[in-house]
Amino acid sequence: MHDTPNPAAPKRPAEPQAPRPLILGSTSRYRRELLQRLRLPFEVYAPDVDETPLPGERPADLAQRLALAKAQAVARQHPEAIVIGSDQVADLEGDSIGKPGDHERAVAQLRRMSGKTVVFQTAVAVVCAASGFARQDLAAVRVQFRELSDAEIENYLRTEQPYDCAGSAKSEGLGISLLAAIDSDDPTALIGLPLIRTSQLLRLAGLDALATPTGASA
């Protein structure tokens, strides 16, 4: 004799699904430090992406293309993860200003930007290959540089050595003294990762920093 299932019997609640792993597709220590503010556990992988601008490519388009390419490159290797990619390009009158890499280029960049408004185009992309999610956003930060003397430029660069920063200035450090004004609706965008937009994209992808009160950064 077989037991007849009781249709009125309460169903067992479904087991809660574990959140997808989070990966930052970047080797930037600035982006890593910023993402830690969300207190989500994450890993870091370097994206293998050619960052050469395309002929005639506008700074905003370059930043968005590279942010998405970085996220997609890492997502191909980790399809179950939610992957963040980001890129920043300084836009000086339509010209793309990247990382100087050395002292001489940094001097040349700051001389060009002296007394001018530079728009730092900071793009972020969030991709999950398994779910098919792929979204991106762009934060444009308008930065007004003071009129800078050669002595000020030299003293600043020798002190802070911001050769790995687009535009040769760290606004979170002594570089703030180079500036007259900053206009942004996403304050951390100038440092390298717009956390307001990043949080929005992560929620859309199914990962909410406030859903796990005990979350801790990697």
PDB file of N, CA, C and O in Angstrom, residues 77-118:
ATOM      1  N   GLN A  77      35.971  34.248 -18.404  1.00  0.00           N
ATOM      2  CA  GLN A  77      36.736  33.290 -17.611  1.00  0.00           C
ATOM      3  C   GLN A  77      35.988  32.846 -16.351  1.00  0.00           C
ATOM      4  O   GLN A  77      36.281  31.786 -15.794  1.00  0.00           O
ATOM      5  N   HIS A  78      35.015  33.652 -15.915  1.00  0.00           N
ATOM      6  CA  HIS A  78      34.261  33.356 -14.683  1.00  0.00           C
ATOM      7  C   HIS A  78      32.780  33.604 -14.966  1.00  0.00           C
ATOM      8  O   HIS A  78      32.199  34.589 -14.475  1.00  0.00           O
ATOM      9  N   PRO A  79      32.145  32.738 -15.751  1.00  0.00           N
ATOM     10  CA  PRO A  79      30.781  33.016 -16.231  1.00  0.00           C
ATOM     11  C   PRO A  79      29.721  33.098 -15.141  1.00  0.00           C
ATOM     12  O   PRO A  79      28.687  33.745 -15.340  1.00  0.00           O
ATOM     13  N   GLU A  80      29.915  32.460 -14.004  1.00  0.00           N
ATOM     14  CA  GLU A  80      28.903  32.485 -12.948  1.00  0.00           C
ATOM     15  C   GLU A  80      28.995  33.729 -12.079  1.00  0.00           C
ATOM     16  O   GLU A  80      28.092  34.011 -11.288  1.00  0.00           O
ATOM     17  N   ALA A  81      30.052  34.485 -12.210  1.00  0.00           N
ATOM     18  CA  ALA A  81      30.277  35.639 -11.348  1.00  0.00           C
ATOM     19  C   ALA A  81      29.654  36.902 -11.918  1.00  0.00           C
ATOM     20  O   ALA A  81      29.382  37.008 -13.116  1.00  0.00           O
ATOM     21  N   ILE A  82      29.432  37.856 -11.034  1.00  0.00           N
ATOM     22  CA  ILE A  82      29.084  39.216 -11.431  1.00  0.00           C
ATOM     23  C   ILE A  82      30.393  40.000 -11.474  1.00  0.00           C
ATOM     24  O   ILE A  82      31.130  40.040 -10.485  1.00  0.00           O
ATOM     25  N   VAL A  83      30.683  40.591 -12.616  1.00  0.00           N
ATOM     26  CA  VAL A  83      31.987  41.209 -12.837  1.00  0.00           C
ATOM     27  C   VAL A  83      31.834  42.711 -13.066  1.00  0.00           C
ATOM     28  O   VAL A  83      30.986  43.152 -13.857  1.00  0.00           O
ATOM     29  N   ILE A  84      32.659  43.476 -12.370  1.00  0.00           N
ATOM     30  CA  ILE A  84      32.695  44.928 -12.540  1.00  0.00           C
ATOM     31  C   ILE A  84      33.913  45.306 -13.374  1.00  0.00           C
ATOM     32  O   ILE A  84      35.034  44.868 -13.087  1.00  0.00           O
ATOM     33  N   GLY A  85      33.690  46.107 -14.404  1.00  0.00           N
ATOM     34  CA  GLY A  85      34.781  46.686 -15.173  1.00  0.00           C
ATOM     35  C   GLY A  85      34.649  48.198 -15.145  1.00  0.00           C
ATOM     36  O   GLY A  85      33.531  48.729 -15.095  1.00  0.00           O
ATOM     37  N   SER A  86      35.770  48.903 -15.150  1.00  0.00           N
ATOM     38  CA  SER A  86      35.711  50.359 -15.096  1.00  0.00           C
ATOM     39  C   SER A  86      36.894  50.956 -15.841  1.00  0.00           C
ATOM     40  O   SER A  86      37.944  50.323 -15.971  1.00  0.00           O
ATOM     41  N   ASP A  87      36.702  52.173 -16.322  1.00  0.00           N
ATOM     42  CA  ASP A  87      37.784  52.877 -17.000  1.00  0.00           C
ATOM     43  C   ASP A  87      37.551  54.377 -16.862  1.00  0.00           C
ATOM     44  O   ASP A  87      36.408  54.832 -16.809  1.00  0.00           O
ATOM     45  N   GLN A  88      38.655  55.102 -16.816  1.00  0.00           N
ATOM     46  CA  GLN A  88      38.573  56.564 -16.711  1.00  0.00           C
ATOM     47  C   GLN A  88      39.463  57.213 -17.759  1.00  0.00           C
ATOM     48  O   GLN A  88      40.619  56.819 -17.937  1.00  0.00           O
ATOM     49  N   VAL A  89      38.901  58.210 -18.430  1.00  0.00           N
ATOM     50  CA  VAL A  89      39.647  58.989 -19.417  1.00  0.00           C
ATOM     51  C   VAL A  89      39.395  60.460 -19.132  1.00  0.00           C
ATOM     52  O   VAL A  89      38.248  60.884 -18.995  1.00  0.00           O
ATOM     53  N   ALA A  90      40.465  61.237 -19.037  1.00  0.00           N
ATOM     54  CA  ALA A  90      40.321  62.677 -18.866  1.00  0.00           C
ATOM     55  C   ALA A  90      40.104  63.317 -20.233  1.00  0.00           C
ATOM     56  O   ALA A  90      40.830  63.029 -21.183  1.00  0.00           O
ATOM     57  N   ASP A  91      39.095  64.157 -20.308  1.00  0.00           N
ATOM     58  CA  ASP A  91      38.695  64.800 -21.561  1.00  0.00           C
ATOM     59  C   ASP A  91      39.073  66.277 -21.507  1.00  0.00           C
ATOM     60  O   ASP A  91      38.449  67.066 -20.786  1.00  0.00           O
ATOM     61  N   LEU A  92      40.109  66.639 -22.252  1.00  0.00           N
ATOM     62  CA  LEU A  92      40.532  68.027 -22.323  1.00  0.00           C
ATOM     63  C   LEU A  92      40.226  68.561 -23.712  1.00  0.00           C
ATOM     64  O   LEU A  92      40.911  68.244 -24.681  1.00  0.00           O
ATOM     65  N   GLU A  93      39.136  69.307 -23.815  1.00  0.00           N
ATOM     66  CA  GLU A  93      38.718  69.909 -25.074  1.00  0.00           C
ATOM     67  C   GLU A  93      38.617  68.874 -26.195  1.00  0.00           C
ATOM     68  O   GLU A  93      39.009  69.112 -27.328  1.00  0.00           O
ATOM     69  N   GLY A  94      38.097  67.690 -25.832  1.00  0.00           N
ATOM     70  CA  GLY A  94      37.890  66.634 -26.807  1.00  0.00           C
ATOM     71  C   GLY A  94      39.053  65.678 -26.969  1.00  0.00           C
ATOM     72  O   GLY A  94      38.919  64.649 -27.643  1.00  0.00           O
ATOM     73  N   ASP A  95      40.199  65.975 -26.360  1.00  0.00           N
ATOM     74  CA  ASP A  95      41.357  65.085 -26.425  1.00  0.00           C
ATOM     75  C   ASP A  95      41.366  64.151 -25.219  1.00  0.00           C
ATOM     76  O   ASP A  95      41.085  64.582 -24.091  1.00  0.00           O
ATOM     77  N   SER A  96      41.706  62.890 -25.446  1.00  0.00           N
ATOM     78  CA  SER A  96      41.800  61.914 -24.366  1.00  0.00           C
ATOM     79  C   SER A  96      43.142  62.044 -23.656  1.00  0.00           C
ATOM     80  O   SER A  96      44.196  62.002 -24.288  1.00  0.00           O
ATOM     81  N   ILE A  97      43.078  62.206 -22.331  1.00  0.00           N
ATOM     82  CA  ILE A  97      44.279  62.297 -21.506  1.00  0.00           C
ATOM     83  C   ILE A  97      44.288  61.081 -20.585  1.00  0.00           C
ATOM     84  O   ILE A  97      43.425  60.943 -19.722  1.00  0.00           O
ATOM     85  N   GLY A  98      45.257  60.217 -20.767  1.00  0.00           N
ATOM     86  CA  GLY A  98      45.323  58.998 -19.964  1.00  0.00           C
ATOM     87  C   GLY A  98      46.333  59.114 -18.838  1.00  0.00           C
ATOM     88  O   GLY A  98      46.673  60.200 -18.364  1.00  0.00           O
ATOM     89  N   LYS A  99      46.835  57.963 -18.391  1.00  0.00           N
ATOM     90  CA  LYS A  99      47.838  57.934 -17.333  1.00  0.00           C
ATOM     91  C   LYS A  99      49.187  58.371 -17.912  1.00  0.00           C
ATOM     92  O   LYS A  99      49.600  57.864 -18.957  1.00  0.00           O
ATOM     93  N   PRO A 100      49.892  59.264 -17.235  1.00  0.00           N
ATOM     94  CA  PRO A 100      51.144  59.760 -17.814  1.00  0.00           C
ATOM     95  C   PRO A 100      52.253  58.721 -17.838  1.00  0.00           C
ATOM     96  O   PRO A 100      53.042  58.673 -18.788  1.00  0.00           O
ATOM     97  N   GLY A 101      52.359  57.921 -16.798  1.00  0.00           N
ATOM     98  CA  GLY A 101      53.381  56.872 -16.772  1.00  0.00           C
ATOM     99  C   GLY A 101      54.735  57.332 -16.279  1.00  0.00           C
ATOM    100  O   GLY A 101      55.483  56.544 -15.707  1.00  0.00           O
ATOM    101  N   ASP A 102      55.089  58.601 -16.507  1.00  0.00           N
ATOM    102  CA  ASP A 102      56.375  59.092 -16.025  1.00  0.00           C
ATOM    103  C   ASP A 102      56.287  60.593 -15.742  1.00  0.00           C
ATOM    104  O   ASP A 102      55.271  61.247 -16.013  1.00  0.00           O
ATOM    105  N   HIS A 103      57.365  61.126 -15.191  1.00  0.00           N
ATOM    106  CA  HIS A 103      57.382  62.514 -14.730  1.00  0.00           C
ATOM    107  C   HIS A 103      57.225  63.504 -15.881  1.00  0.00           C
ATOM    108  O   HIS A 103      56.443  64.471 -15.780  1.00  0.00           O
ATOM    109  N   GLU A 104      57.944  63.298 -16.951  1.00  0.00           N
ATOM    110  CA  GLU A 104      57.920  64.242 -18.058  1.00  0.00           C
ATOM    111  C   GLU A 104      56.522  64.371 -18.653  1.00  0.00           C
ATOM    112  O   GLU A 104      56.055  65.481 -18.938  1.00  0.00           O
ATOM    113  N   ARG A 105      55.851  63.241 -18.859  1.00  0.00           N
ATOM    114  CA  ARG A 105      54.493  63.300 -19.409  1.00  0.00           C
ATOM    115  C   ARG A 105      53.523  63.950 -18.425  1.00  0.00           C
ATOM    116  O   ARG A 105      52.599  64.654 -18.833  1.00  0.00           O
ATOM    117  N   ALA A 106      53.732  63.707 -17.140  1.00  0.00           N
ATOM    118  CA  ALA A 106      52.862  64.315 -16.135  1.00  0.00           C
ATOM    119  C   ALA A 106      53.013  65.837 -16.136  1.00  0.00           C
ATOM    120  O   ALA A 106      52.028  66.577 -16.029  1.00  0.00           O
ATOM    121  N   VAL A 107      54.233  66.320 -16.261  1.00  0.00           N
ATOM    122  CA  VAL A 107      54.464  67.765 -16.343  1.00  0.00           C
ATOM    123  C   VAL A 107      53.720  68.340 -17.545  1.00  0.00           C
ATOM    124  O   VAL A 107      53.033  69.367 -17.452  1.00  0.00           O
ATOM    125  N   ALA A 108      53.845  67.670 -18.686  1.00  0.00           N
ATOM    126  CA  ALA A 108      53.190  68.156 -19.906  1.00  0.00           C
ATOM    127  C   ALA A 108      51.666  68.177 -19.742  1.00  0.00           C
ATOM    128  O   ALA A 108      50.994  69.130 -20.184  1.00  0.00           O
ATOM    129  N   GLN A 109      51.101  67.132 -19.091  1.00  0.00           N
ATOM    130  CA  GLN A 109      49.657  67.091 -18.888  1.00  0.00           C
ATOM    131  C   GLN A 109      49.188  68.253 -18.011  1.00  0.00           C
ATOM    132  O   GLN A 109      48.221  68.946 -18.341  1.00  0.00           O
ATOM    133  N   LEU A 110      49.847  68.461 -16.893  1.00  0.00           N
ATOM    134  CA  LEU A 110      49.405  69.514 -15.973  1.00  0.00           C
ATOM    135  C   LEU A 110      49.600  70.899 -16.575  1.00  0.00           C
ATOM    136  O   LEU A 110      48.800  71.815 -16.311  1.00  0.00           O
ATOM    137  N   ARG A 111      50.624  71.082 -17.379  1.00  0.00           N
ATOM    138  CA  ARG A 111      50.771  72.367 -18.068  1.00  0.00           C
ATOM    139  C   ARG A 111      49.608  72.605 -19.016  1.00  0.00           C
ATOM    140  O   ARG A 111      49.075  73.724 -19.106  1.00  0.00           O
ATOM    141  N   ARG A 112      49.176  71.577 -19.723  1.00  0.00           N
ATOM    142  CA  ARG A 112      48.040  71.710 -20.646  1.00  0.00           C
ATOM    143  C   ARG A 112      46.748  71.996 -19.898  1.00  0.00           C
ATOM    144  O   ARG A 112      45.892  72.739 -20.376  1.00  0.00           O
ATOM    145  N   MET A 113      46.583  71.396 -18.725  1.00  0.00           N
ATOM    146  CA  MET A 113      45.320  71.511 -17.992  1.00  0.00           C
ATOM    147  C   MET A 113      45.262  72.755 -17.116  1.00  0.00           C
ATOM    148  O   MET A 113      44.185  73.104 -16.614  1.00  0.00           O
ATOM    149  N   SER A 114      46.386  73.415 -16.920  1.00  0.00           N
ATOM    150  CA  SER A 114      46.429  74.600 -16.072  1.00  0.00           C
ATOM    151  C   SER A 114      45.411  75.647 -16.528  1.00  0.00           C
ATOM    152  O   SER A 114      45.384  76.046 -17.700  1.00  0.00           O
ATOM    153  N   GLY A 115      44.552  76.064 -15.599  1.00  0.00           N
ATOM    154  CA  GLY A 115      43.550  77.084 -15.877  1.00  0.00           C
ATOM    155  C   GLY A 115      42.367  76.627 -16.702  1.00  0.00           C
ATOM    156  O   GLY A 115      41.518  77.447 -17.070  1.00  0.00           O
ATOM    157  N   LYS A 116      42.267  75.341 -16.964  1.00  0.00           N
ATOM    158  CA  LYS A 116      41.198  74.841 -17.844  1.00  0.00           C
ATOM    159  C   LYS A 116      40.260  73.893 -17.101  1.00  0.00           C
ATOM    160  O   LYS A 116      40.569  73.381 -16.029  1.00  0.00           O
ATOM    161  N   THR A 117      39.108  73.655 -17.724  1.00  0.00           N
ATOM    162  CA  THR A 117      38.160  72.669 -17.208  1.00  0.00           C
ATOM    163  C   THR A 117      38.379  71.343 -17.923  1.00  0.00           C
ATOM    164  O   THR A 117      38.389  71.286 -19.152  1.00  0.00           O
ATOM    165  N   VAL A 118      38.579  70.294 -17.142  1.00  0.00           N
ATOM    166  CA  VAL A 118      38.781  68.951 -17.669  1.00  0.00           C
ATOM    167  C   VAL A 118      37.620  68.078 -17.207  1.00  0.00           C
ATOM    168  O   VAL A 118      37.229  68.114 -16.034  1.00  0.00           O
TER     169      VAL A 118
END
